[in-house]
Structure formats: structure tokens, C-alpha cells
Tab-separated table of C-alpha atoms in Angstrom:
chain	number	residue	atom	x	y	z
A	1	ALA	CA	0.000	0.000	0.000
A	2	GLN	CA	1.126	3.527	-0.680
A	3	LYS	CA	1.131	5.933	2.192
A	4	VAL	CA	2.677	9.260	3.176
A	5	THR	CA	3.073	10.220	6.823
A	6	GLN	CA	3.732	13.716	8.072
A	7	ALA	CA	3.867	13.262	11.805
A	8	GLN	CA	4.242	16.946	12.608
A	9	THR	CA	0.799	18.514	12.585
A	10	GLU	CA	1.929	22.038	13.397
A	11	ILE	CA	5.262	23.774	13.899
A	12	SER	CA	5.794	27.287	15.200
A	13	VAL	CA	9.099	29.099	14.865
A	14	VAL	CA	10.408	32.607	15.143
A	15	GLU	CA	11.699	34.339	12.048
A	16	LYS	CA	15.278	33.407	11.034
A	17	GLU	CA	15.091	30.017	12.713
A	18	ASP	CA	15.762	26.918	10.642
A	19	VAL	CA	12.950	24.387	10.471
A	20	THR	CA	12.716	20.831	9.137
A	21	LEU	CA	9.477	19.231	7.994
A	22	ASP	CA	9.478	15.452	8.101
A	23	CYS	CA	8.005	13.099	5.512
A	24	VAL	CA	7.999	9.297	5.595
A	25	TYR	CA	6.533	7.256	2.764
A	26	GLU	CA	5.571	3.668	2.013
A	27	THR	CA	5.455	2.052	-1.408
A	28	ARG	CA	6.022	-1.382	-2.897
A	29	ASP	CA	7.436	0.009	-6.101
A	30	THR	CA	11.047	0.605	-6.992
A	31	THR	CA	10.190	3.505	-9.304
A	32	TYR	CA	8.304	6.359	-7.755
A	33	TYR	CA	8.319	10.123	-7.389
A	34	LEU	CA	8.180	12.340	-4.343
A	35	PHE	CA	6.900	15.897	-4.219
A	36	TRP	CA	6.544	18.795	-1.842
A	37	TYR	CA	3.766	21.338	-2.212
A	38	LYS	CA	3.038	24.534	-0.293
A	39	GLN	CA	-0.536	25.615	0.413
A	40	PRO	CA	-0.891	29.232	1.537
A	41	PRO	CA	-4.205	30.456	2.998
A	42	SER	CA	-5.473	31.219	-0.507
A	43	GLY	CA	-5.815	27.463	-1.058
A	44	GLU	CA	-3.767	26.926	-4.192
A	45	LEU	CA	-1.166	24.171	-3.947
A	46	VAL	CA	2.197	25.462	-5.113
A	47	PHE	CA	4.685	22.943	-6.474
A	48	LEU	CA	8.112	23.082	-4.792
A	49	ILE	CA	10.089	20.019	-5.852
A	50	ARG	CA	9.906	16.634	-7.576
A	51	ARG	CA	12.398	13.861	-6.902
A	52	ASN	CA	12.500	10.411	-8.520
A	53	SER	CA	13.436	7.289	-6.610
A	54	PHE	CA	16.728	6.841	-8.436
A	55	ASP	CA	18.095	10.236	-7.523
A	56	GLU	CA	19.150	10.399	-3.909
A	57	GLN	CA	21.153	13.577	-4.220
A	58	ASN	CA	20.104	16.267	-1.839
A	59	GLU	CA	18.906	19.458	-3.429
A	60	ILE	CA	19.167	23.081	-2.402
A	61	SER	CA	17.167	25.929	-3.840
A	62	GLY	CA	17.789	29.211	-2.091
A	63	ARG	CA	16.645	28.835	1.509
A	64	TYR	CA	15.002	25.479	0.769
A	65	SER	CA	16.741	22.120	0.878
A	66	TRP	CA	15.567	18.539	0.637
A	67	ASN	CA	17.107	15.389	2.109
A	68	PHE	CA	16.019	12.156	0.381
A	69	GLN	CA	17.031	8.913	2.104
A	70	LYS	CA	15.708	5.682	0.583
A	71	SER	CA	17.142	3.637	3.455
A	72	THR	CA	14.710	5.282	5.862
A	73	SER	CA	11.981	6.063	3.278
A	74	SER	CA	12.169	9.713	4.156
A	75	PHE	CA	12.080	12.936	2.163
A	76	ASN	CA	12.557	15.789	4.595
A	77	PHE	CA	12.316	19.482	3.788
A	78	THR	CA	14.366	22.180	5.528
A	79	ILE	CA	13.777	25.914	5.402
A	80	THR	CA	16.813	27.921	6.442
A	81	ALA	CA	16.371	31.341	8.021
A	82	SER	CA	12.590	31.121	7.937
A	83	GLN	CA	10.503	34.147	7.039
A	84	VAL	CA	6.919	35.118	7.823
A	85	VAL	CA	6.026	34.500	4.164
A	86	ASP	CA	6.929	30.845	4.672
A	87	SER	CA	3.835	30.423	6.848
A	88	ALA	CA	1.622	27.872	5.106
A	89	VAL	CA	0.633	24.226	5.136
A	90	TYR	CA	3.228	22.006	3.503
A	91	PHE	CA	2.322	18.695	1.903
A	92	CYS	CA	4.544	15.804	0.970
A	93	ALA	CA	3.188	13.556	-1.803
A	94	LEU	CA	4.040	10.266	-3.488
A	95	SER	CA	3.356	9.203	-7.068
A	96	GLU	CA	4.089	5.854	-8.611
A	97	ALA	CA	5.457	5.515	-12.128
A	98	LEU	CA	3.200	6.484	-15.000
A	99	SER	CA	3.247	2.918	-16.268
A	100	TYR	CA	0.369	2.278	-13.901
A	101	ASN	CA	-1.798	4.329	-16.248
A	102	THR	CA	-1.977	7.334	-13.997
A	103	ASP	CA	0.276	9.470	-11.907
A	104	LYS	CA	-2.097	10.198	-9.070
A	105	LEU	CA	-0.636	11.942	-6.071
A	106	ILE	CA	-0.956	10.456	-2.609
A	107	PHE	CA	-0.687	13.213	-0.064
A	108	GLY	CA	0.236	13.275	3.578
A	109	THR	CA	-1.943	15.143	6.039
A	110	GLY	CA	0.267	18.203	5.901
A	111	THR	CA	2.322	20.232	8.376
A	112	ARG	CA	1.154	23.711	9.258
A	113	LEU	CA	4.136	26.023	9.645
A	114	GLN	CA	3.711	29.304	11.451
A	115	VAL	CA	6.603	31.735	11.385
A	116	PHE	CA	6.317	34.585	13.861
A	117	PRO	CA	8.157	37.892	13.468
B	1	ASP	CA	0.354	32.319	-19.468
B	2	ALA	CA	-2.766	31.432	-17.503
B	3	GLY	CA	-2.460	28.745	-14.903
B	4	VAL	CA	-5.159	26.305	-13.891
B	5	THR	CA	-8.494	28.058	-13.530
B	6	GLN	CA	-11.495	26.708	-11.661
B	7	SER	CA	-15.064	27.894	-11.395
B	8	PRO	CA	-16.953	28.729	-9.382
B	9	THR	CA	-14.840	29.829	-6.431
B	10	HIS	CA	-17.499	29.099	-3.843
B	11	LEU	CA	-20.722	27.174	-3.988
B	12	ILE	CA	-23.458	26.467	-1.478
B	13	LYS	CA	-25.836	23.579	-2.068
B	14	THR	CA	-28.303	21.553	-0.049
B	15	ARG	CA	-28.381	17.819	0.525
B	16	GLY	CA	-29.637	15.827	-2.432
B	17	GLN	CA	-28.785	18.441	-5.021
B	18	GLN	CA	-26.345	18.041	-7.878
B	19	VAL	CA	-23.309	20.189	-8.642
B	20	THR	CA	-20.917	20.716	-11.568
B	21	LEU	CA	-17.438	22.136	-11.082
B	22	ARG	CA	-15.298	23.293	-13.981
B	23	CYS	CA	-11.585	23.373	-14.677
B	24	SER	CA	-9.411	24.758	-17.438
B	25	PRO	CA	-5.894	23.329	-17.434
B	26	LYS	CA	-2.694	25.281	-17.726
B	27	SER	CA	-1.742	26.047	-21.308
B	28	GLY	CA	0.131	23.106	-22.829
B	29	HIS	CA	-1.242	20.575	-20.342
B	30	ASP	CA	-3.363	17.653	-21.484
B	31	THR	CA	-4.053	15.727	-18.283
B	32	VAL	CA	-6.493	16.801	-15.601
B	33	SER	CA	-6.856	15.359	-12.119
B	34	TRP	CA	-9.434	16.125	-9.463
B	35	TYR	CA	-8.859	16.025	-5.720
B	36	GLN	CA	-11.079	16.506	-2.694
B	37	GLN	CA	-9.601	18.229	0.339
B	38	ALA	CA	-11.575	18.098	3.560
B	39	LEU	CA	-10.787	20.665	6.226
B	40	GLY	CA	-7.473	19.938	7.908
B	41	GLN	CA	-6.667	17.029	5.617
B	42	GLY	CA	-4.485	16.389	2.605
B	43	PRO	CA	-6.061	16.238	-0.849
B	44	GLN	CA	-7.589	12.887	-1.827
B	45	PHE	CA	-7.443	11.724	-5.444
B	46	ILE	CA	-10.848	11.442	-7.130
B	47	PHE	CA	-9.933	10.645	-10.735
B	48	GLN	CA	-7.701	11.616	-13.631
B	49	TYR	CA	-8.590	12.329	-17.251
B	50	TYR	CA	-6.371	11.998	-20.272
B	51	GLU	CA	-7.467	11.884	-23.925
B	52	GLU	CA	-11.047	12.379	-22.754
B	53	GLU	CA	-11.023	9.133	-20.800
B	54	GLU	CA	-11.057	8.446	-17.087
B	55	ARG	CA	-7.703	6.749	-16.467
B	56	GLN	CA	-7.975	5.853	-12.787
B	57	ARG	CA	-10.377	6.426	-10.007
B	58	GLY	CA	-9.785	6.886	-6.327
B	59	ASN	CA	-11.989	5.564	-3.559
B	60	PHE	CA	-15.033	7.667	-4.374
B	61	PRO	CA	-18.597	6.483	-5.084
B	62	ASP	CA	-20.273	6.635	-8.461
B	63	ARG	CA	-22.009	9.837	-7.413
B	64	PHE	CA	-18.760	11.460	-8.470
B	65	SER	CA	-18.355	11.569	-12.230
B	66	GLY	CA	-16.378	13.616	-14.662
B	67	HIS	CA	-15.704	14.529	-18.204
B	68	GLN	CA	-12.857	15.886	-20.278
B	69	PHE	CA	-13.475	17.893	-23.413
B	70	PRO	CA	-11.409	18.026	-26.613
B	71	ASN	CA	-9.843	21.301	-25.456
B	72	TYR	CA	-8.612	19.436	-22.320
B	73	SER	CA	-10.920	21.287	-19.948
B	74	SER	CA	-12.812	19.167	-17.481
B	75	GLU	CA	-15.909	18.981	-15.318
B	76	LEU	CA	-16.544	17.249	-12.032
B	77	ASN	CA	-20.144	16.299	-11.297
B	78	VAL	CA	-21.433	15.217	-7.923
B	79	ASN	CA	-24.988	13.882	-7.568
B	80	ALA	CA	-27.132	13.387	-4.491
B	81	LEU	CA	-24.966	15.653	-2.376
B	82	LEU	CA	-24.252	14.660	1.219
B	83	LEU	CA	-23.092	16.797	4.101
B	84	GLY	CA	-19.771	14.957	3.923
B	85	ASP	CA	-19.169	16.259	0.423
B	86	SER	CA	-18.394	19.674	1.875
B	87	ALA	CA	-14.763	20.284	0.957
B	88	LEU	CA	-12.332	22.166	-1.227
B	89	TYR	CA	-12.253	20.590	-4.689
B	90	LEU	CA	-8.941	21.015	-6.429
B	91	CYS	CA	-8.213	20.567	-10.083
B	92	ALA	CA	-4.670	19.865	-11.238
B	93	SER	CA	-3.181	19.663	-14.706
B	94	SER	CA	0.033	18.207	-16.058
B	95	PRO	CA	1.698	17.597	-19.427
B	96	ARG	CA	1.718	13.836	-19.884
B	97	GLY	CA	3.465	14.198	-23.214
B	98	GLU	CA	6.560	15.526	-21.456
B	99	GLY	CA	7.286	12.294	-19.661
B	100	SER	CA	6.426	10.467	-16.511
B	101	ASN	CA	4.988	12.052	-13.444
B	102	GLN	CA	5.443	15.675	-14.344
B	103	PRO	CA	4.528	18.078	-11.540
B	104	GLN	CA	0.824	18.700	-11.313
B	105	HIS	CA	-0.185	22.345	-11.228
B	106	PHE	CA	-3.174	23.171	-9.099
B	107	GLY	CA	-5.935	25.725	-9.328
B	108	ASP	CA	-7.279	27.745	-6.405
B	109	GLY	CA	-10.076	25.252	-5.906
B	110	THR	CA	-13.825	25.409	-5.511
B	111	ARG	CA	-15.070	25.476	-1.956
B	112	LEU	CA	-18.302	23.514	-1.790
B	113	SER	CA	-20.527	23.813	1.256
B	114	ILE	CA	-23.501	21.510	1.748
B	115	LEU	CA	-26.282	22.670	4.064
């Protein structure tokens, strides 16, 4: 069965703190994709990153970085020097290979991040 | 370049009624997926359309149906509305022709309230 677990329901930090959002996934497949999305209060899900199961290199994009570890089935997301504008709900999602006729996303329950000035 | 657009933004219905939600995909995208997001939860996959066909369906009853048009736009229909259908309905589009599992781009959603 495919499943995504985001154990942290809500995190509160003060501006300029670093924060890590955890994501643990389950899948039987060897080929899969992992995603992070941001959902601000407006409701729209904003794509942040896609990672395939064969690429375990960590990635950095500005203040954002992602740590993918297949050995622990985790795909954690770190925001460095957090800002108030980072306040949102963050979702981790899993998608199996398109060969299964669809690339539906399986989402975790999300982590609400509040950054206080 | 317009992103994914959904209409209406908000909708209020009563139990037993029927509703149609609409979605126009991002320019260049040919695949449309629909998700239901209950308050405080992650989005749940309803179904995905590609080449005007339903490709896969999530764990939703037959009251939920959809359609994709030749211009790639899509509709989600829900019949016999229940209180539990109150949620944010998100449409997402992606370019299947560009390879596997391309990022899905989401619209702002339609917030459906059932009284």
C-alpha cells in the first residue's frame, strides 16, 4: 500500500530560525516520485520540488533544501532562516510511475508552519 | 500564461442536489486530475482524465463523475450531495506528453458547502 506520513501537525518558529518538515513514505514500487507542495491560505497548492526514486542527491534551492534517504523512506524538507512568508501548510506527496496508467498523487496530512516575526 | 483556472470559487448547495465544477488546465497541459480536500486534511485523489477518458479512479462512489473535453478542460459532477461532500475541490493539470509524473499544477479550488 502507498502511504505518506507527516507526523508533525503544526510547527511554530520565530523568524530566522531553521525548520525541518518530516516526511515518511511507504510504497512497494522501486520507481516512484516524491513531491513537496506549499498551500498558503489562498488554497492553491504550489509545487516546490519533484524527486524520482533513483536520484538520492540532496537538493538546495535558495533557503530550501531537501534530504532524500531511501534507506529510511524519508524525504525531509528544511527551510533555512525562515521568514513570515513561509507560513503555510506544507504537503509531501508520493506518485508511482506512469506505467500504472496514472500518476495520481498520494498526499500526507500536511504540516502547518507558522513563522512569527 | 494562464495557470489552472477553476469555477466557481465558492458554492453552497443543499443535501440531495447536484453540482458541476469546472476546470481549465494550464496552457500546454493535457491531463487533468481532481482532488477533494476536507478541512485539515491532505487532498484525496478522485480521478484523472487523459485523452477524454477516465484513467484511474480513487476511492469515491459513483455519485462522483467527470468529463474531459477536446480542449482538455474538465468537469466534475457530484450527484445526491451529502453533508460529507463539503470540501475544497482542487483541479490539477500536467503535461503527460513531457514524460512520466510531471509536476501537477493546481488551481485555487472550488469550496463547496452543503447545508
